Amino acid sequence: MADTLQAPLRWGFLGCGNIANDFVNAMKGMPAESTTLTACAARSLDSAKNFANTHGFTRAYESYEELCADPEVDVVYIATIHLVHFEHISLALNHGKHVLVEKPMTMNAEQTASVIALAESKNLFLLEGVWTRFFPSIKFVRQLLFDGRIGDVHHIHGYFGGAYLNAETQSNFRSSSGDGGLIGIGIYPLSFVTMVFGIRPHKITATGKLSEGGADLYGSATLEFDGNRFGTIEYTCLAELGNSVTITGSKGRIYLPSPAHTAVEVIVTEFLEDGTKQEKATQFPWPTPSPNTATTFKYPGSEALLYEAEAVTKAIRSGQRQCAEYPLEESLAIAKIMDEESTEQFALVISPFVAEVTKMGLNAQTPLRWGFLGCGKIANDFVNALKGMPNDSINLSACAARSLESAENFANTHGIKQAYGSYEELCADPEVDVVYIATIHLVHFEHISLALNHGKHVLVEKPMTMNAKQTASVIALAESKNLFLLEGVWTRFFPSIKFVRELLTDGRIGDVRHIHADIGMGNVSRETVAKLSSSVGDGALLSSGIYPLAFVTMALGSNPKKITASGKLSEGGADMYGSAILEFDGNRVGTVDFTWLADLGNSVTITGSKGSIYLPSPAHCAEEVIVTEFLEDGTKHVKTTTFPLPEPAPGIPTPFNYPGSQGFLYEAEAVTKAIQSGQQCCEEYSLKDSLAMAKIMDEIRKSIGVVYAADT
């Protein structure tokens, strides 16, 4: 076969199913002089003849061998089941045919390496049909990355899911037939990760669930690369996920909304120097179908298979043996990655903690007298929010800092009656009912114990303590003294989150199957992050990763049966970023990403059998809830409900330091109501929730390698 083939490229089709139907329809958008539909073959001659008559093929075969031996065929398009790709690629190459094969190329890396070597030895073209790479939208994304439009890329998250299986059909999903979510659909988000970060992750952490027949129903993976870069992917055959991709860099973000694998829109958000963001959306419509198509397309976006067909034609005609958009080296690398993912295992069993909650028997309708341990930025915001409550319900009694001068300045600014230079003095003050602890994580255990032992109720900023052992200890102490204790996961008290919980309870989105949540703080310099130290309690998980984790436990419960996690440590042993996959009974999965190196989407998506709930950024203090219902006619109904933050109290002396801090008011109101009614905890985030969360974070830290002094 000549290296330069200017005559029409003569195509043979192995397999005459739905995807072959769509590919031939798309091909008809090419100039007639560039292609010839020569032959097709199926497992039965009748099927092949029907396909040939419908689409205008010259001849039909009932034998794949006959088609590959046909001297009038230049290139074979393979659209058979995964299990026989290796056999059919080898058959076509050994007959001197160029090959385009639907993804995955083969069933594993060994087979993939074999057919690549065979193609090279015979000087023939070979391409795995990861068609996404040929879309104009994806080429645009690659150019944005090359030009550095979003700076140094730190993280990419991609997911793909569809409700392809139900309880009945899962039993027929078998590895012996080549079934599997990873090689079927998980390859899409994986190929986005390799496109952005390259093909050589230095660590892969993965988990998933098998059907009775040994095929993977769903899975998630974290791929870590040099330079503190990581990618996370999720795929499932049990629920319709967002099917989107988010790429986050130091200067901005690229978002591909669903369906990202056939992207028609690219949304670029640039982080400007003044702290604002500039967003621009660029559209890339699918090509218009040829008027010569004989049937409808079976899958959304299949018109765009045209881009792949054009690239293959151009490559073969110019004597190339692969396509630069998705080279053979990448096919082999993806196969190796998928091989490794399919064997990764990490098991965890979390024992539930059951708290015996008793009433305190208090009837404190007089103003609750607050004492503040710590006078920093978060304490400033909490006091400001607290002033939104009625004056007759609160009393700002005292504050304490590590220096008396700092405490006095804070007291004078906020109108607090008494200032102390000692935490012990504040906790001993008989005019204080409840202590709000806003000191650093490392001393939470010490300060909670101090306050409880002085008979004070406690609200402590998250995390409650450094680990589950300390958390269990302070919970037991609070219960023994009949005192209120709450870990300040303030998100749970927002009206928007209560609305979400009602939606879940009412079954508005059906059976919840998946949740993804992420949070990233890109306002911390890489130099600062690199100096983080576990010796002083630093770490992204305890500081911010608890937010997305709290969404997972809210939606799926606090007892995952398996946790798989990965992350990267600073020189000082603190986690700079991480990802975790939490698996629950009933094939339910939650995934979280957290980092101090990039401004992630900070959003939450909860997907069920009948719809999805989306909380846009910042989800941890959400003002908007977007509910998508999947209707019986195949369409979707989307409704957005807004929950504005409360208005700041008039006359507060300082601005809020953190966005959304006005929402601390909701937490303060709940604490006041609980203490005045004699409760020991808040149902929105119970002590059971706190202990379960501490155990989950202990397990994640163990996987990442974070060790605190409190652990020893």
PDB file of C-alpha atoms in Angstrom, residues 369-530:
ATOM      1  CA  ARG A 369     -23.293  34.725  78.044  1.00  0.00           C
ATOM      2  CA  TRP A 370     -20.496  34.121  75.544  1.00  0.00           C
ATOM      3  CA  GLY A 371     -16.760  33.846  76.118  1.00  0.00           C
ATOM      4  CA  PHE A 372     -14.308  33.800  73.190  1.00  0.00           C
ATOM      5  CA  LEU A 373     -11.071  31.782  73.273  1.00  0.00           C
ATOM      6  CA  GLY A 374      -8.994  33.249  70.454  1.00  0.00           C
ATOM      7  CA  CYS A 375      -9.327  36.726  68.989  1.00  0.00           C
ATOM      8  CA  GLY A 376      -8.337  36.217  65.362  1.00  0.00           C
ATOM      9  CA  LYS A 377     -10.098  36.624  62.023  1.00  0.00           C
ATOM     10  CA  ILE A 378     -12.634  33.836  62.415  1.00  0.00           C
ATOM     11  CA  ALA A 379     -13.568  35.052  65.913  1.00  0.00           C
ATOM     12  CA  ASN A 380     -14.068  38.538  64.443  1.00  0.00           C
ATOM     13  CA  ASP A 381     -16.512  37.142  61.890  1.00  0.00           C
ATOM     14  CA  PHE A 382     -18.405  35.042  64.426  1.00  0.00           C
ATOM     15  CA  VAL A 383     -18.898  37.996  66.795  1.00  0.00           C
ATOM     16  CA  ASN A 384     -20.084  40.161  63.892  1.00  0.00           C
ATOM     17  CA  ALA A 385     -22.615  37.500  62.888  1.00  0.00           C
ATOM     18  CA  LEU A 386     -23.702  36.970  66.493  1.00  0.00           C
ATOM     19  CA  LYS A 387     -24.769  40.611  66.627  1.00  0.00           C
ATOM     20  CA  GLY A 388     -27.519  39.788  64.146  1.00  0.00           C
ATOM     21  CA  MET A 389     -29.396  38.024  66.963  1.00  0.00           C
ATOM     22  CA  PRO A 390     -31.833  39.863  69.252  1.00  0.00           C
ATOM     23  CA  ASN A 391     -30.021  41.796  71.980  1.00  0.00           C
ATOM     24  CA  ASP A 392     -31.966  39.999  74.697  1.00  0.00           C
ATOM     25  CA  SER A 393     -30.646  36.598  73.598  1.00  0.00           C
ATOM     26  CA  ILE A 394     -26.883  37.192  73.802  1.00  0.00           C
ATOM     27  CA  ASN A 395     -24.351  38.730  76.120  1.00  0.00           C
ATOM     28  CA  LEU A 396     -20.734  39.277  75.030  1.00  0.00           C
ATOM     29  CA  SER A 397     -19.127  38.561  78.390  1.00  0.00           C
ATOM     30  CA  ALA A 398     -15.416  37.916  77.853  1.00  0.00           C
ATOM     31  CA  CYS A 399     -12.589  37.179  75.436  1.00  0.00           C
ATOM     32  CA  ALA A 400      -9.077  35.803  75.853  1.00  0.00           C
ATOM     33  CA  ALA A 401      -5.969  35.749  73.681  1.00  0.00           C
ATOM     34  CA  ARG A 402      -2.350  34.721  74.093  1.00  0.00           C
ATOM     35  CA  SER A 403      -1.570  38.309  75.032  1.00  0.00           C
ATOM     36  CA  LEU A 404      -3.702  40.596  77.173  1.00  0.00           C
ATOM     37  CA  GLU A 405      -3.143  43.456  74.717  1.00  0.00           C
ATOM     38  CA  SER A 406      -4.680  41.469  71.851  1.00  0.00           C
ATOM     39  CA  ALA A 407      -7.642  40.498  74.017  1.00  0.00           C
ATOM     40  CA  GLU A 408      -8.212  44.098  75.124  1.00  0.00           C
ATOM     41  CA  ASN A 409      -8.106  45.365  71.535  1.00  0.00           C
ATOM     42  CA  PHE A 410     -10.645  42.717  70.506  1.00  0.00           C
ATOM     43  CA  ALA A 411     -12.875  43.520  73.488  1.00  0.00           C
ATOM     44  CA  ASN A 412     -12.783  47.265  72.812  1.00  0.00           C
ATOM     45  CA  THR A 413     -13.543  46.762  69.127  1.00  0.00           C
ATOM     46  CA  HIS A 414     -16.510  44.439  69.624  1.00  0.00           C
ATOM     47  CA  GLY A 415     -17.968  45.659  72.909  1.00  0.00           C
ATOM     48  CA  ILE A 416     -17.003  42.651  75.006  1.00  0.00           C
ATOM     49  CA  LYS A 417     -17.098  43.339  78.743  1.00  0.00           C
ATOM     50  CA  GLN A 418     -13.988  41.539  79.981  1.00  0.00           C
ATOM     51  CA  ALA A 419     -10.599  40.723  78.434  1.00  0.00           C
ATOM     52  CA  TYR A 420      -8.154  38.093  79.696  1.00  0.00           C
ATOM     53  CA  GLY A 421      -4.552  37.252  78.870  1.00  0.00           C
ATOM     54  CA  SER A 422      -5.153  33.666  79.991  1.00  0.00           C
ATOM     55  CA  TYR A 423      -7.556  31.038  78.640  1.00  0.00           C
ATOM     56  CA  GLU A 424      -7.767  29.520  82.129  1.00  0.00           C
ATOM     57  CA  GLU A 425      -9.079  32.813  83.542  1.00  0.00           C
ATOM     58  CA  LEU A 426     -11.832  33.063  80.949  1.00  0.00           C
ATOM     59  CA  CYS A 427     -12.997  29.487  81.521  1.00  0.00           C
ATOM     60  CA  ALA A 428     -13.110  30.139  85.273  1.00  0.00           C
ATOM     61  CA  ASP A 429     -15.245  33.278  84.816  1.00  0.00           C
ATOM     62  CA  PRO A 430     -18.670  32.611  86.443  1.00  0.00           C
ATOM     63  CA  GLU A 431     -20.260  35.134  84.045  1.00  0.00           C
ATOM     64  CA  VAL A 432     -19.573  32.893  81.016  1.00  0.00           C
ATOM     65  CA  ASP A 433     -22.092  30.196  79.988  1.00  0.00           C
ATOM     66  CA  VAL A 434     -20.690  29.044  76.640  1.00  0.00           C
ATOM     67  CA  VAL A 435     -17.155  29.196  75.271  1.00  0.00           C
ATOM     68  CA  TYR A 436     -16.518  29.689  71.555  1.00  0.00           C
ATOM     69  CA  ILE A 437     -13.097  28.211  70.712  1.00  0.00           C
ATOM     70  CA  ALA A 438     -11.309  29.757  67.730  1.00  0.00           C
ATOM     71  CA  THR A 439      -7.727  28.806  68.502  1.00  0.00           C
ATOM     72  CA  ILE A 440      -5.474  26.701  66.237  1.00  0.00           C
ATOM     73  CA  HIS A 441      -6.387  23.053  65.648  1.00  0.00           C
ATOM     74  CA  LEU A 442      -3.457  21.721  67.628  1.00  0.00           C
ATOM     75  CA  VAL A 443      -4.847  22.988  70.949  1.00  0.00           C
ATOM     76  CA  HIS A 444      -8.573  22.352  70.443  1.00  0.00           C
ATOM     77  CA  PHE A 445      -8.472  19.222  72.604  1.00  0.00           C
ATOM     78  CA  GLU A 446      -6.754  21.093  75.428  1.00  0.00           C
ATOM     79  CA  HIS A 447      -9.125  24.056  75.255  1.00  0.00           C
ATOM     80  CA  ILE A 448     -12.326  22.006  74.974  1.00  0.00           C
ATOM     81  CA  SER A 449     -11.251  19.994  78.010  1.00  0.00           C
ATOM     82  CA  LEU A 450     -10.407  23.190  79.897  1.00  0.00           C
ATOM     83  CA  ALA A 451     -13.819  24.735  79.213  1.00  0.00           C
ATOM     84  CA  LEU A 452     -15.810  21.577  79.969  1.00  0.00           C
ATOM     85  CA  ASN A 453     -13.920  20.987  83.199  1.00  0.00           C
ATOM     86  CA  HIS A 454     -14.955  24.499  84.247  1.00  0.00           C
ATOM     87  CA  GLY A 455     -18.602  23.662  83.559  1.00  0.00           C
ATOM     88  CA  LYS A 456     -18.929  25.609  80.296  1.00  0.00           C
ATOM     89  CA  HIS A 457     -20.858  24.657  77.190  1.00  0.00           C
ATOM     90  CA  VAL A 458     -18.612  24.599  74.106  1.00  0.00           C
ATOM     91  CA  LEU A 459     -18.808  25.548  70.436  1.00  0.00           C
ATOM     92  CA  VAL A 460     -15.443  24.778  68.812  1.00  0.00           C
ATOM     93  CA  GLU A 461     -14.340  25.593  65.288  1.00  0.00           C
ATOM     94  CA  LYS A 462     -13.792  22.565  63.076  1.00  0.00           C
ATOM     95  CA  PRO A 463     -12.019  20.230  63.328  1.00  0.00           C
ATOM     96  CA  MET A 464     -13.115  19.333  66.835  1.00  0.00           C
ATOM     97  CA  THR A 465      -9.692  17.856  67.648  1.00  0.00           C
ATOM     98  CA  MET A 466      -6.697  16.325  65.868  1.00  0.00           C
ATOM     99  CA  ASN A 467      -8.003  12.749  65.739  1.00  0.00           C
ATOM    100  CA  ALA A 468     -10.788  10.347  66.698  1.00  0.00           C
ATOM    101  CA  LYS A 469      -9.176   9.399  70.014  1.00  0.00           C
ATOM    102  CA  GLN A 470      -9.210  13.011  71.219  1.00  0.00           C
ATOM    103  CA  THR A 471     -12.717  13.568  69.827  1.00  0.00           C
ATOM    104  CA  ALA A 472     -14.110  10.531  71.652  1.00  0.00           C
ATOM    105  CA  SER A 473     -12.477  11.783  74.851  1.00  0.00           C
ATOM    106  CA  VAL A 474     -14.048  15.265  74.809  1.00  0.00           C
ATOM    107  CA  ILE A 475     -17.444  13.843  73.813  1.00  0.00           C
ATOM    108  CA  ALA A 476     -17.309  11.498  76.800  1.00  0.00           C
ATOM    109  CA  LEU A 477     -16.283  14.395  79.044  1.00  0.00           C
ATOM    110  CA  ALA A 478     -19.174  16.588  77.828  1.00  0.00           C
ATOM    111  CA  GLU A 479     -21.659  13.762  78.374  1.00  0.00           C
ATOM    112  CA  SER A 480     -20.329  13.022  81.853  1.00  0.00           C
ATOM    113  CA  LYS A 481     -20.786  16.672  82.803  1.00  0.00           C
ATOM    114  CA  ASN A 482     -24.151  17.033  81.047  1.00  0.00           C
ATOM    115  CA  LEU A 483     -22.828  19.923  78.924  1.00  0.00           C
ATOM    116  CA  PHE A 484     -23.452  21.050  75.355  1.00  0.00           C
ATOM    117  CA  LEU A 485     -20.706  20.414  72.767  1.00  0.00           C
ATOM    118  CA  LEU A 486     -20.712  21.216  69.042  1.00  0.00           C
ATOM    119  CA  GLU A 487     -18.094  21.094  66.313  1.00  0.00           C
ATOM    120  CA  GLY A 488     -18.638  24.190  64.190  1.00  0.00           C
ATOM    121  CA  VAL A 489     -19.430  22.657  60.809  1.00  0.00           C
ATOM    122  CA  TRP A 490     -21.521  25.750  60.183  1.00  0.00           C
ATOM    123  CA  THR A 491     -22.555  24.671  56.680  1.00  0.00           C
ATOM    124  CA  ARG A 492     -25.144  22.313  58.143  1.00  0.00           C
ATOM    125  CA  PHE A 493     -27.143  25.235  59.581  1.00  0.00           C
ATOM    126  CA  PHE A 494     -27.651  27.159  56.328  1.00  0.00           C
ATOM    127  CA  PRO A 495     -31.249  27.281  55.015  1.00  0.00           C
ATOM    128  CA  SER A 496     -29.938  26.115  51.638  1.00  0.00           C
ATOM    129  CA  ILE A 497     -28.500  22.947  53.178  1.00  0.00           C
ATOM    130  CA  LYS A 498     -31.635  22.268  55.195  1.00  0.00           C
ATOM    131  CA  PHE A 499     -33.525  22.565  51.901  1.00  0.00           C
ATOM    132  CA  VAL A 500     -31.177  20.009  50.313  1.00  0.00           C
ATOM    133  CA  ARG A 501     -31.719  17.598  53.198  1.00  0.00           C
ATOM    134  CA  GLU A 502     -35.476  17.932  52.765  1.00  0.00           C
ATOM    135  CA  LEU A 503     -35.129  17.186  49.047  1.00  0.00           C
ATOM    136  CA  LEU A 504     -33.159  14.039  49.856  1.00  0.00           C
ATOM    137  CA  THR A 505     -35.603  12.942  52.556  1.00  0.00           C
ATOM    138  CA  ASP A 506     -38.550  13.512  50.214  1.00  0.00           C
ATOM    139  CA  GLY A 507     -36.890  11.445  47.478  1.00  0.00           C
ATOM    140  CA  ARG A 508     -36.977  14.272  44.941  1.00  0.00           C
ATOM    141  CA  ILE A 509     -33.957  12.876  43.084  1.00  0.00           C
ATOM    142  CA  GLY A 510     -34.724   9.234  43.812  1.00  0.00           C
ATOM    143  CA  ASP A 511     -32.153   6.895  45.311  1.00  0.00           C
ATOM    144  CA  VAL A 512     -28.909   8.798  45.859  1.00  0.00           C
ATOM    145  CA  ARG A 513     -26.069   6.984  44.127  1.00  0.00           C
ATOM    146  CA  HIS A 514     -23.197   9.427  43.961  1.00  0.00           C
ATOM    147  CA  ILE A 515     -21.925  12.673  45.408  1.00  0.00           C
ATOM    148  CA  HIS A 516     -18.861  14.667  44.458  1.00  0.00           C
ATOM    149  CA  ALA A 517     -17.613  17.647  46.426  1.00  0.00           C
ATOM    150  CA  ASP A 518     -14.427  19.660  46.267  1.00  0.00           C
ATOM    151  CA  ILE A 519     -12.771  22.648  47.870  1.00  0.00           C
ATOM    152  CA  GLY A 520      -9.557  24.440  47.044  1.00  0.00           C
ATOM    153  CA  MET A 521      -7.827  27.472  48.467  1.00  0.00           C
ATOM    154  CA  GLY A 522      -5.741  29.092  45.761  1.00  0.00           C
ATOM    155  CA  ASN A 523      -4.947  32.223  47.770  1.00  0.00           C
ATOM    156  CA  VAL A 524      -2.067  30.583  49.638  1.00  0.00           C
ATOM    157  CA  SER A 525       1.334  30.837  47.964  1.00  0.00           C
ATOM    158  CA  ARG A 526       3.101  27.632  46.983  1.00  0.00           C
ATOM    159  CA  GLU A 527       6.059  28.674  49.121  1.00  0.00           C
ATOM    160  CA  THR A 528       3.807  28.967  52.174  1.00  0.00           C
ATOM    161  CA  VAL A 529       2.109  25.642  51.475  1.00  0.00           C
ATOM    162  CA  ALA A 530       5.464  23.914  51.068  1.00  0.00           C
TER     163      ALA A 530
END
